XYZ file of N, CA and C in Angstrom:
744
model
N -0.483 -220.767 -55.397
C -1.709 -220.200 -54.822
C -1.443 -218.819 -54.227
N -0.253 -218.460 -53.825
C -0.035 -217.430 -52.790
C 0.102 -216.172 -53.914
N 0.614 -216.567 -55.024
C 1.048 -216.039 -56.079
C -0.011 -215.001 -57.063
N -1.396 -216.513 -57.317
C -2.606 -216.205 -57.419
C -3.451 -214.799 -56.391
N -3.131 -215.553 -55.106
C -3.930 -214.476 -54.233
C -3.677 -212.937 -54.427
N -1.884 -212.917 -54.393
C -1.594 -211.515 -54.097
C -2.071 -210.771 -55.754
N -2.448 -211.578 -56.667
C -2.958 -210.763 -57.893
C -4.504 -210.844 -57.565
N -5.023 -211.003 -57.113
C -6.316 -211.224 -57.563
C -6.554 -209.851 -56.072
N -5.552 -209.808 -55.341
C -5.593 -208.370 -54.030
C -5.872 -207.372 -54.812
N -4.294 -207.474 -55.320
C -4.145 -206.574 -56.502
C -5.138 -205.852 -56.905
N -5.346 -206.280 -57.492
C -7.163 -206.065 -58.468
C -7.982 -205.347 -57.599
N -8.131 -206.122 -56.521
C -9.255 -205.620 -55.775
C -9.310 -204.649 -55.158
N -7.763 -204.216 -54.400
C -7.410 -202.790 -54.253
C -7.260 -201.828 -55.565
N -6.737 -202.105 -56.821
C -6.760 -201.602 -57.655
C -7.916 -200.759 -57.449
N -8.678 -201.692 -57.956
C -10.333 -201.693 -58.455
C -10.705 -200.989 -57.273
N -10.465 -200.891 -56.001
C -11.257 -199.960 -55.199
C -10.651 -198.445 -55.310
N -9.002 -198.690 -55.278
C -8.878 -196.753 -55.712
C -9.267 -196.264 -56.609
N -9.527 -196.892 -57.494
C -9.857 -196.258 -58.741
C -11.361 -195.810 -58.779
N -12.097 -196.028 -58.204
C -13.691 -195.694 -57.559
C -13.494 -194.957 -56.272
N -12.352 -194.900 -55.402
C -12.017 -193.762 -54.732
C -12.243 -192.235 -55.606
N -10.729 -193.057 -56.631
C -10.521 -191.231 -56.903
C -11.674 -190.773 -57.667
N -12.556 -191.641 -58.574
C -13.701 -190.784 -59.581
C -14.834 -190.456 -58.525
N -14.882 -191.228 -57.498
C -15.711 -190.690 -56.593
C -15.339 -189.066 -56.215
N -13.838 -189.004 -55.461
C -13.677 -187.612 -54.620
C -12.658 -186.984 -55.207
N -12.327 -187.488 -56.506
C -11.089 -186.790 -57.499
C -12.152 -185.875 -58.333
N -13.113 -185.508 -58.461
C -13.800 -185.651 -59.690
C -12.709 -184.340 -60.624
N -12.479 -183.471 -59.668
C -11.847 -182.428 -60.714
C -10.742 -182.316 -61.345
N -9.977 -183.831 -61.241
C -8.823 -184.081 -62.064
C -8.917 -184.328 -63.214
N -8.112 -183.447 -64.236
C -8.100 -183.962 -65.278
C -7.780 -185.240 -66.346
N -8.102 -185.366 -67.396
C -8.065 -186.666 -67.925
C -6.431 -187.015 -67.698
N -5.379 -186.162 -68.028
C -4.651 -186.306 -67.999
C -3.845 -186.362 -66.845
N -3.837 -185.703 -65.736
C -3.739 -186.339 -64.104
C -4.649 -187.329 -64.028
N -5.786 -187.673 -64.105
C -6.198 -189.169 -63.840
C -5.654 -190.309 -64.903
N -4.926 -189.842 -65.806
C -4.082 -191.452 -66.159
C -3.015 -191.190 -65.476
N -2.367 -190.072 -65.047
C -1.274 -190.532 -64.436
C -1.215 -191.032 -62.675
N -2.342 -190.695 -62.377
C -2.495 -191.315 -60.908
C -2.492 -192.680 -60.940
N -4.090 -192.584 -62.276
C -3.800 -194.553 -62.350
C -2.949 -195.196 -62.619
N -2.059 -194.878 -63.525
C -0.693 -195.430 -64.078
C 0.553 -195.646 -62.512
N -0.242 -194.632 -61.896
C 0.850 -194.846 -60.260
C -0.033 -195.833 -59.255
N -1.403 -195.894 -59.471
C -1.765 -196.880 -58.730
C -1.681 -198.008 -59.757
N -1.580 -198.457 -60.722
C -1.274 -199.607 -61.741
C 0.318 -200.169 -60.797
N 1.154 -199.305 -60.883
C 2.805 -199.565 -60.960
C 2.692 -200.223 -59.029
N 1.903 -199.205 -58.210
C 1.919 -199.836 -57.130
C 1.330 -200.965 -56.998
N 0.646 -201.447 -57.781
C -0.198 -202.870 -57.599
C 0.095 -204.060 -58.077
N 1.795 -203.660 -58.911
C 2.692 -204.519 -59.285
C 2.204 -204.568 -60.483
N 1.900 -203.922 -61.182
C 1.256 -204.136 -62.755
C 2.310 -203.397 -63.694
N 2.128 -204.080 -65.008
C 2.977 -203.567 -66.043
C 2.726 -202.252 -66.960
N 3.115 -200.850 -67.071
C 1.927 -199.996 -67.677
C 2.622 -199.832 -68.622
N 4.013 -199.686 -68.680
C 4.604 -199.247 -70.350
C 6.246 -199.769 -69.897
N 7.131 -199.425 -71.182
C 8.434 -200.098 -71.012
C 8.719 -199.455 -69.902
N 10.095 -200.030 -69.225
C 10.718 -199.456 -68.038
C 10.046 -200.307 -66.573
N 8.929 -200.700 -66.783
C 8.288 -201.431 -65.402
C 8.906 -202.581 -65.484
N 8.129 -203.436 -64.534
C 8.620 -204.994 -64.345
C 8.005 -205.448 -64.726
N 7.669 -206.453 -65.091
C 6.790 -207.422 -65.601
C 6.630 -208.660 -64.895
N 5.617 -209.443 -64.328
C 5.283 -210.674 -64.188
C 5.353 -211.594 -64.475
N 5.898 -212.785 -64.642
C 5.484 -213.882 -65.506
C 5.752 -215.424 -64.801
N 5.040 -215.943 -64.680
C 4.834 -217.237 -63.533
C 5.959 -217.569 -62.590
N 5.615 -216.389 -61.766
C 6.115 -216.501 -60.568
C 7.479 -215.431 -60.501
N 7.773 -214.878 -61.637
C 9.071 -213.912 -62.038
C 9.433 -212.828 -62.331
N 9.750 -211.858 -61.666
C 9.754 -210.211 -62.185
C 11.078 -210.177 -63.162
N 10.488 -209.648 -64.297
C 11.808 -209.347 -65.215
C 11.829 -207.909 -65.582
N 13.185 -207.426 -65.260
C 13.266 -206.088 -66.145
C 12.767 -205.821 -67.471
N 11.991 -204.683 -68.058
C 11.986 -204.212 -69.236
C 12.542 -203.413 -69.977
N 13.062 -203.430 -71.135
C 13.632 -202.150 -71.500
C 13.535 -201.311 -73.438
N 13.280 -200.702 -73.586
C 13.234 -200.287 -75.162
C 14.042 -199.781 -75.559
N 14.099 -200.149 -77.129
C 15.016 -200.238 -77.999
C 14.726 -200.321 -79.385
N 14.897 -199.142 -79.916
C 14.626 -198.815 -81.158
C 12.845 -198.891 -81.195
N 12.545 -198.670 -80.109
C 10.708 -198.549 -80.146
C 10.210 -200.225 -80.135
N 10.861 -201.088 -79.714
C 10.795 -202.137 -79.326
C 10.482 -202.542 -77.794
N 10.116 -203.210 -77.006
C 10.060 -203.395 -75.558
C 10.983 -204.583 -75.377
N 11.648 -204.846 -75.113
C 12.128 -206.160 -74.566
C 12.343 -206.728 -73.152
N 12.238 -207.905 -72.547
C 13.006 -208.175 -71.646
C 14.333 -207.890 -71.476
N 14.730 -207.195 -70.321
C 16.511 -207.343 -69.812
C 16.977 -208.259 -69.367
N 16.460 -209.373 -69.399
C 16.930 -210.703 -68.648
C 16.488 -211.689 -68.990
N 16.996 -212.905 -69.455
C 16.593 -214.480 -70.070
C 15.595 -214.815 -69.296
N 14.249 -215.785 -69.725
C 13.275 -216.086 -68.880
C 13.612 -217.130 -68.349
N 13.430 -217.384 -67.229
C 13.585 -218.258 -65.842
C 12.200 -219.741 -65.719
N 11.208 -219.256 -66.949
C 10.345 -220.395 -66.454
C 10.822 -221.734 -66.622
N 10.365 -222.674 -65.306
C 10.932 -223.953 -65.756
C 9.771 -224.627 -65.413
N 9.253 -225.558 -66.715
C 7.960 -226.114 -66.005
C 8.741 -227.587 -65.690
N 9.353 -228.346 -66.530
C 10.225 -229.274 -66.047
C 11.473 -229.233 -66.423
N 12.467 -229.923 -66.396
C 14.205 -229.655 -66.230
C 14.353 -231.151 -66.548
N 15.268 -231.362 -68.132
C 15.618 -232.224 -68.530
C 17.378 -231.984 -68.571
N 17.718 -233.524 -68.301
C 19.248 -233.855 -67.993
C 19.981 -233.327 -69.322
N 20.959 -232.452 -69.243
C 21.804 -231.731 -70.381
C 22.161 -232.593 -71.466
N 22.223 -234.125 -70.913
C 22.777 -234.998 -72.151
C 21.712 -235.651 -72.684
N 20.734 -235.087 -72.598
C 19.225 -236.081 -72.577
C 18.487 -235.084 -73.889
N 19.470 -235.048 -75.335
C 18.781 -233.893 -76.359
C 17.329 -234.664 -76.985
N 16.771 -233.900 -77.550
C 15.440 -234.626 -77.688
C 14.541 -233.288 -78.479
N 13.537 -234.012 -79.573
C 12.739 -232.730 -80.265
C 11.579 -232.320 -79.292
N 10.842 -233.221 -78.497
C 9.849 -232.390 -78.084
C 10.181 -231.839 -76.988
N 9.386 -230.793 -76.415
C 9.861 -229.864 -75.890
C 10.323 -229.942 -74.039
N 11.787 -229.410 -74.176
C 12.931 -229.723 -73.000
C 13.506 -228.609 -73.087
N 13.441 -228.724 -71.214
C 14.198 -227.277 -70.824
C 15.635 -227.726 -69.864
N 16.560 -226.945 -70.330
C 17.952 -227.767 -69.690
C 18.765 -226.017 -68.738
N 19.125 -226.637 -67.675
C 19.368 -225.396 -66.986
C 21.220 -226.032 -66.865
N 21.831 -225.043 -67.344
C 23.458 -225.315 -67.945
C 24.356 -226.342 -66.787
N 25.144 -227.504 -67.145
C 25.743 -227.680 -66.311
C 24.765 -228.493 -65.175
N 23.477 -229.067 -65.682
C 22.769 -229.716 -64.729
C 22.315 -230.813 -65.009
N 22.407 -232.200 -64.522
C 22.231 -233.295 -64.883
C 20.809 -234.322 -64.619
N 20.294 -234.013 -63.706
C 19.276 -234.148 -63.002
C 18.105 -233.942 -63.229
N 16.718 -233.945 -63.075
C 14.675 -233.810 -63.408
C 14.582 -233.212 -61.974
N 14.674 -232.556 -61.234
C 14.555 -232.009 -59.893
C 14.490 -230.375 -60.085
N 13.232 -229.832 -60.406
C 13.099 -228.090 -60.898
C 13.451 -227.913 -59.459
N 13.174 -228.086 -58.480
C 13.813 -227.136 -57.274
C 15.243 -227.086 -57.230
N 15.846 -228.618 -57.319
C 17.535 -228.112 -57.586
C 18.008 -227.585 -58.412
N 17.427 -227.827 -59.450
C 17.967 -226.963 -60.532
C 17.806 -225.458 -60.900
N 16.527 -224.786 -60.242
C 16.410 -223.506 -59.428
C 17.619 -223.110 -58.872
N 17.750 -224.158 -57.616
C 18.682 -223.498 -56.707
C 20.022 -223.367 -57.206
N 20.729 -223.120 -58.213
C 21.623 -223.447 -58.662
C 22.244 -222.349 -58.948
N 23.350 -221.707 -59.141
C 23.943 -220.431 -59.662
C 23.656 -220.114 -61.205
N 24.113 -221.152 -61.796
C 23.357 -220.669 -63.280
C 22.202 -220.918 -63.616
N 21.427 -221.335 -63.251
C 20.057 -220.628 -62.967
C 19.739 -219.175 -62.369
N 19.978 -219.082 -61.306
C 19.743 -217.747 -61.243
C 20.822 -216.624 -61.799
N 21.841 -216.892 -62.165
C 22.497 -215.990 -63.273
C 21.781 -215.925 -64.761
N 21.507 -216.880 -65.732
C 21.551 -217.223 -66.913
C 20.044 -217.262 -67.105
N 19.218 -217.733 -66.487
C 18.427 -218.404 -66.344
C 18.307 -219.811 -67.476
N 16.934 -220.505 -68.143
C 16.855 -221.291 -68.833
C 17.251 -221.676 -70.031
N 17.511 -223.101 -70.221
C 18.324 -222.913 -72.204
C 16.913 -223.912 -72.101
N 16.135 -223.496 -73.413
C 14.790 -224.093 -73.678
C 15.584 -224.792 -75.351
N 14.955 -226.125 -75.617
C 15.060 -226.310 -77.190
C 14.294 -225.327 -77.792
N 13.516 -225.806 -79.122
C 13.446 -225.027 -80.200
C 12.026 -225.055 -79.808
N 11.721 -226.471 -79.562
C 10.156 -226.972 -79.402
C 9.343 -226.109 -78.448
N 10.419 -226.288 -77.131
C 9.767 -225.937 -75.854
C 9.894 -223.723 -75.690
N 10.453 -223.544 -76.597
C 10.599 -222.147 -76.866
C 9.559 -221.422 -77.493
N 8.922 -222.423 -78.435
C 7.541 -221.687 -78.605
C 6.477 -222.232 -78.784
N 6.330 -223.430 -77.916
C 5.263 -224.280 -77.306
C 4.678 -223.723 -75.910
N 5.416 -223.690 -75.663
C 5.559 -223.092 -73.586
C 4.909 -222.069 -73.768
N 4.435 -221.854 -72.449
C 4.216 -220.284 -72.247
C 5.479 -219.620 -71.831
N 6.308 -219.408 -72.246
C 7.599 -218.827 -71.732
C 7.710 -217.086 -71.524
N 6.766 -216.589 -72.590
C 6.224 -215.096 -72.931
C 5.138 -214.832 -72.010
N 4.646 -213.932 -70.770
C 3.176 -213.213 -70.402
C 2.500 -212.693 -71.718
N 1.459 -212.989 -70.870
C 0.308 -212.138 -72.375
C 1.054 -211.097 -72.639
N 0.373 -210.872 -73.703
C 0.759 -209.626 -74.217
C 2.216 -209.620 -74.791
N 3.071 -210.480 -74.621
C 4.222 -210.680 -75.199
C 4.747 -211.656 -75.841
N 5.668 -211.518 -76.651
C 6.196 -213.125 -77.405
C 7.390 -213.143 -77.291
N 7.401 -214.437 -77.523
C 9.004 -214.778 -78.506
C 9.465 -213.914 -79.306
N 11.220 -213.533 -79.106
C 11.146 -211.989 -79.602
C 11.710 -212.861 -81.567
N 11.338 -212.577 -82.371
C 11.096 -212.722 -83.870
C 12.672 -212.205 -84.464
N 13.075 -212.817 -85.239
C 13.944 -212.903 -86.262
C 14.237 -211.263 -86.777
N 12.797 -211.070 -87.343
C 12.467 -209.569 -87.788
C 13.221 -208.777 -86.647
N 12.812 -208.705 -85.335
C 12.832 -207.802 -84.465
C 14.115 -207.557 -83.938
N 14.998 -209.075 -84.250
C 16.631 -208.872 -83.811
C 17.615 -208.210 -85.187
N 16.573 -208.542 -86.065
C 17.133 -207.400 -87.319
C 17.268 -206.248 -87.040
N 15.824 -205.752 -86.643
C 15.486 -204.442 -86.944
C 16.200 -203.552 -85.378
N 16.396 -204.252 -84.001
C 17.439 -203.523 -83.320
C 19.081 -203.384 -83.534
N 19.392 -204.291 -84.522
C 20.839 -204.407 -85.221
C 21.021 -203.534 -86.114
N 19.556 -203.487 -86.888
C 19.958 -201.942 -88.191
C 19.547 -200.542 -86.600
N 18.888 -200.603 -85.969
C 18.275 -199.427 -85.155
C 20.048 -198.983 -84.710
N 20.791 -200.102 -83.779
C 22.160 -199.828 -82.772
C 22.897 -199.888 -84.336
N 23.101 -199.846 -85.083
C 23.953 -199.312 -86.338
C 25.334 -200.064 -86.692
N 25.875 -199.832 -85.386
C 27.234 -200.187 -84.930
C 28.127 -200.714 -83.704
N 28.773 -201.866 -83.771
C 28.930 -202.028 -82.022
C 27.454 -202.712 -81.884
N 26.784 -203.439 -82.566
C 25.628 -203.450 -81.740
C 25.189 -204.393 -80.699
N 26.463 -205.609 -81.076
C 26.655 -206.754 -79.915
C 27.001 -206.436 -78.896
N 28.219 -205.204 -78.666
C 28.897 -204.924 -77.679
C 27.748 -204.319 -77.166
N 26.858 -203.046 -77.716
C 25.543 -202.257 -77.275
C 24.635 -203.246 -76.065
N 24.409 -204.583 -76.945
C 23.520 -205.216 -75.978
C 24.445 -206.377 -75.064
N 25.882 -206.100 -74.655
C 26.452 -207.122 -73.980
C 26.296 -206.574 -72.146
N 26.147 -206.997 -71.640
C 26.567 -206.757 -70.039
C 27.964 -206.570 -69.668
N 28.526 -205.571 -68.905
C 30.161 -205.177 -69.086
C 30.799 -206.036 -68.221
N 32.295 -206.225 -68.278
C 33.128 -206.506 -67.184
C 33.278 -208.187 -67.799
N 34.699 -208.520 -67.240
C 35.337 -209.754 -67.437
C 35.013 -210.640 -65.999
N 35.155 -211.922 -66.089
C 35.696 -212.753 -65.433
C 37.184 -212.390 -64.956
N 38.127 -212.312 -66.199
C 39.471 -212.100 -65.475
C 39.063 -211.002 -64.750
N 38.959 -209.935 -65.139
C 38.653 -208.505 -64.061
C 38.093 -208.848 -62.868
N 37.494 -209.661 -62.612
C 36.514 -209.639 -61.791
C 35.426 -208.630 -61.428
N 34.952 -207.983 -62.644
C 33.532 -207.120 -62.670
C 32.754 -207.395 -63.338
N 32.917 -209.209 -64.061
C 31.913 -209.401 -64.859
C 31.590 -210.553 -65.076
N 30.347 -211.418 -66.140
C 30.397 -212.842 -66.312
C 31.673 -213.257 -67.670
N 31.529 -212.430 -68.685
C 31.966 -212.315 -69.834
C 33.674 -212.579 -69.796
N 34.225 -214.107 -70.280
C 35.750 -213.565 -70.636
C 35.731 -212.779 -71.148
N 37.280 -212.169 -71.070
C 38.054 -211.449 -72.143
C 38.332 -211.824 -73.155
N 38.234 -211.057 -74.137
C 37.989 -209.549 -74.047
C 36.683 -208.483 -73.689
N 35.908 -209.442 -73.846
C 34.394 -208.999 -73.862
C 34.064 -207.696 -74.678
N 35.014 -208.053 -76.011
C 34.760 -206.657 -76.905
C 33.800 -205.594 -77.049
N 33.597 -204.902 -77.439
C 33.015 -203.525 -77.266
C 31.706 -203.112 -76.357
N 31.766 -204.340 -75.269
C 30.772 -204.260 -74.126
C 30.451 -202.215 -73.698
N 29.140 -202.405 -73.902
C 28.768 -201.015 -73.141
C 27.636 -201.422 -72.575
N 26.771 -202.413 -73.174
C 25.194 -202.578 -72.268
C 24.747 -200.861 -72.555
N 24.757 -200.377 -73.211
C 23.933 -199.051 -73.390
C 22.810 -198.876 -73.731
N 22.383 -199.847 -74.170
C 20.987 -200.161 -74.085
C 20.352 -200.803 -73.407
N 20.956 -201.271 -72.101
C 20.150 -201.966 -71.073
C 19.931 -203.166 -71.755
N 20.078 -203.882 -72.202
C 19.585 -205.183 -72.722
C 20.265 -206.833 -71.613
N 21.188 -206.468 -71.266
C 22.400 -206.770 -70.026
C 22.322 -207.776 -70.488
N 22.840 -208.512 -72.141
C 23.159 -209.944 -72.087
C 24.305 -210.597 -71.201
N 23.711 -211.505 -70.530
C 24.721 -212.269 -69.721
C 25.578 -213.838 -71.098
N 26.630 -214.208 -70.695
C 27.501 -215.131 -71.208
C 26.588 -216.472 -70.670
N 25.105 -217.277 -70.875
C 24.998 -218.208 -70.566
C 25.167 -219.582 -71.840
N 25.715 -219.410 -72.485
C 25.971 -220.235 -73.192
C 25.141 -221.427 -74.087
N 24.937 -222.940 -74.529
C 24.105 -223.100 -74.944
C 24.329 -225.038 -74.340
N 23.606 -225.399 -75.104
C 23.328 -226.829 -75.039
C 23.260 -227.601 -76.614
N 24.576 -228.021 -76.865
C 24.415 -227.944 -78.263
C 24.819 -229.729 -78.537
N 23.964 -230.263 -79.839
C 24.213 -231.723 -79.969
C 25.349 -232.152 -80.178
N 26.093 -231.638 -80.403
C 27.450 -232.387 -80.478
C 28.677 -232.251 -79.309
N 28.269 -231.290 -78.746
C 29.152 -230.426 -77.305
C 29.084 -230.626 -76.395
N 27.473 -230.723 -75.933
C 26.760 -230.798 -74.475
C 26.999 -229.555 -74.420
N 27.155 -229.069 -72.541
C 26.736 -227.916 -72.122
C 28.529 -227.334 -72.744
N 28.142 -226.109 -73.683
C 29.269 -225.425 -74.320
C 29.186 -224.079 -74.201
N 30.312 -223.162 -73.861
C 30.235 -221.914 -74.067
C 29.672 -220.787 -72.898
N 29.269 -221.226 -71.699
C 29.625 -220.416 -70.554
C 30.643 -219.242 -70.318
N 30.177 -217.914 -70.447
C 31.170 -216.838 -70.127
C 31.985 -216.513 -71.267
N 31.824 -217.008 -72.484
C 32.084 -217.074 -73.962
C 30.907 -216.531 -75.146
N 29.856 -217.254 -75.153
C 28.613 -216.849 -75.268
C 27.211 -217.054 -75.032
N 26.157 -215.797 -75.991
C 24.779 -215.611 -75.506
C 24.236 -216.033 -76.606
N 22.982 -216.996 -76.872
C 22.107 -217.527 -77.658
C 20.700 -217.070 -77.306
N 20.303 -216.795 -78.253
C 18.575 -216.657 -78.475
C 18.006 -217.173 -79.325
N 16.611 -218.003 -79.133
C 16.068 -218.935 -80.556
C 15.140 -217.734 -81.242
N 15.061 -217.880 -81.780
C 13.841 -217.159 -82.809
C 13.122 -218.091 -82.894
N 11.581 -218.078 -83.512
C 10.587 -218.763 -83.884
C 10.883 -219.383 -85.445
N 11.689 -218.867 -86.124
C 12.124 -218.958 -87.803
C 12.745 -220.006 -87.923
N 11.796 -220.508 -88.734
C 12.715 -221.906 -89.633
C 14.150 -221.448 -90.230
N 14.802 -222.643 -90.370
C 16.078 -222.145 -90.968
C 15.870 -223.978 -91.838
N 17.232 -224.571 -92.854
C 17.209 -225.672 -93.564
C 17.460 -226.978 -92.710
N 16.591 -227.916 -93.354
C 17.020 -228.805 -92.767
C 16.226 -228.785 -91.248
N 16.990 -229.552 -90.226
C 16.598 -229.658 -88.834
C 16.753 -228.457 -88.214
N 17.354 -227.443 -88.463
C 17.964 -226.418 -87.997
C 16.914 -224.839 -87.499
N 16.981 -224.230 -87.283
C 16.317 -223.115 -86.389
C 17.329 -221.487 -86.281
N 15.928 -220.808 -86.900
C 17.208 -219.276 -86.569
C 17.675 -219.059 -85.001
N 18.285 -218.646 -84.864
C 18.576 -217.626 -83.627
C 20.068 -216.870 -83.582
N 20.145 -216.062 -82.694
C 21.044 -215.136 -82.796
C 22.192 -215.100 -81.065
N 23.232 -214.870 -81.819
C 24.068 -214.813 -80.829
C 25.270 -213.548 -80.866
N 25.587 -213.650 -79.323
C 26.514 -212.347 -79.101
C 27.931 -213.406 -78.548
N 29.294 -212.633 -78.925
C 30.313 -213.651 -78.349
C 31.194 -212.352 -77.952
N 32.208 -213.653 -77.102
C 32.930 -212.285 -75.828
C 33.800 -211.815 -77.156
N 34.313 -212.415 -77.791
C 35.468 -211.573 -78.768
C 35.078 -210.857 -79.769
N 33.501 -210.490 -79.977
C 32.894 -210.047 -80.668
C 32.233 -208.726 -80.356
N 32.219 -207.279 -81.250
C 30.802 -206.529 -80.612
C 30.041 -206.712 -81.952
N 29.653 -207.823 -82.668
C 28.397 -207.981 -84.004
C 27.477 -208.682 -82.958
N 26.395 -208.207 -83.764
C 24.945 -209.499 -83.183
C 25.253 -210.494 -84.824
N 25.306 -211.647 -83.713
C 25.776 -212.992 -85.252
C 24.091 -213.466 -85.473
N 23.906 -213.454 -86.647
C 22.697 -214.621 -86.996
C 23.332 -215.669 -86.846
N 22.431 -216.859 -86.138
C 22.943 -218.516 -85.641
C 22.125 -219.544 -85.679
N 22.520 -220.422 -86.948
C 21.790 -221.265 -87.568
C 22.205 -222.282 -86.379
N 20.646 -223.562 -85.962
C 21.546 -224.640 -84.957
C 20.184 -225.685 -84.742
N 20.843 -227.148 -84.925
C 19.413 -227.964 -84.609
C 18.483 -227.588 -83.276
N 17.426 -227.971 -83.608
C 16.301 -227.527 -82.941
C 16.499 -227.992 -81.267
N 17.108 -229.313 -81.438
C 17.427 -230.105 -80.101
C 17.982 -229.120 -79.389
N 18.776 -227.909 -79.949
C 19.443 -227.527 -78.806
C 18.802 -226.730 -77.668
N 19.677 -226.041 -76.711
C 19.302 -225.400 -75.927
C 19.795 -223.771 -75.811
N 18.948 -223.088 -75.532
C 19.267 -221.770 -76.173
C 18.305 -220.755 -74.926
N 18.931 -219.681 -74.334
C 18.305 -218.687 -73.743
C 16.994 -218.102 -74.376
N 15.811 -217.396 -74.203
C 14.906 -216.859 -74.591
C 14.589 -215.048 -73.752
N 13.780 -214.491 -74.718
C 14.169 -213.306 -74.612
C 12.660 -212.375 -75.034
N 11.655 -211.882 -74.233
C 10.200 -211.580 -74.884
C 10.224 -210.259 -75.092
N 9.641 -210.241 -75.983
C 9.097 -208.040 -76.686
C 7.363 -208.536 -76.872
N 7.012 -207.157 -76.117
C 5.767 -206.938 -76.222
C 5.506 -206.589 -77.643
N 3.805 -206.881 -77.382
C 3.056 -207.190 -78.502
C 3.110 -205.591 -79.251
């Protein structure tokens, strides 16, 4: 509710400067009056183009572009419920790494949660609202087309830097050709996989795609510490896998 209110303020202050300035702005031009509004948009916590924050039930996530793409910088955090890691299953389950328990507040409170955020199955990845309007599930196509855009290095491009051993990072070593130069800051949260359980913490990053793959199986793509490729990653649907939204 509190959440609700402060948007619906929002608005209403919005909505009143903006009848301020055409009232006693009148002699600004079109082009200073989008950029005022675009500064009263950004102050009112609103999203106006890449680079802002974005909203999404209850969650500010970084944005960032890439190859004329928008993406999230950070795995989405929604959890509408929290199923036990050993508890795999097709319809749709969200498993927060390393957590055994149906309790979304503990499993919130948890370090990999707020590092990693959510490993969603296949189901609950694009059943959910996991995406704000205006955005989706980022597409098969779209992890192509920033892999041909970054050329080269392009895993390392979108990895987050620094080791565990070092202590400047999540990522073992080696954490090959880490630069994060594109802001994309994949973190090492690893996955939830049927034969493993919770596998691959600080090793590697999974993303589902919406794309069928054979069989039970599901596209998605992954980055690994000994790696700088973005891997295409075929994997049953049961599993659990980070998510990742680009605007529409």
């Amino acid at each position: 509710m509190i959440m609700l209110y402060n948007r619906e303020m929002n608005r209403i202050l919005l909505s009143s400067a903006l009848a301020w300035m055409m009232t006693f702005l009148p002699g600004l031009s079109r082009a200073q009056s989008c950029l005022v509004t675009d500064d009263l948009r950004r102050a009112a916590g609103m999203f106006v183009s890449c680079g802002d924050p974005v909203m999404h039930q209850g969650h500010e996530y970084a944005t960032v572009e890439i190859g004329g793409q928008c993406w999230f910088a950070e795995n989405v955090r929604y959890l509408q419920s929290v199923t036990p890691q050993e508890d795999l299953g097709i319809e749709a389950r969200a498993y927060v790494y390393g957590y055994s328990g149906t309790d979304v507040d503990e499993a919130m409170a948890l370090s990999a949660y707020q590092e990693y955020g959510v490993l969603y199955n296949h189901n609950a990845a694009v059943q959910w609202d996991v995406c704000p309007s205006g955005w989706h599930l980022s597409h098969h196509t779209e992890f192509y087309a920033m892999g041909e855009f970054l050329a080269s290095n392009e895993g390392g491009k979108l990895k987050a830097t620094g080791t565990l051993e070092g202590g400047d990072g999540l990522w073992s070593s080696p954490n090959t050709g880490a630069t994060n130069e594109t802001g994309f800051s994949a973190k090492p949260g690893g996955y939830i996989h049927t034969s493993n359980g919770s596998f691959g913490v600080g090793l590697h990053a999974h993303f589902w795609t919406p794309a069928n793959a054979p069989g039970a199986s599901k596209q998605g793509f992954a980055l690994r510490h000994n790696s700088g490729s973005l891997h295409l990653q075929l994997d049953h649907q049961n599993s659990g896998k980070s998510v990742r939204c680009v605007l529409d």
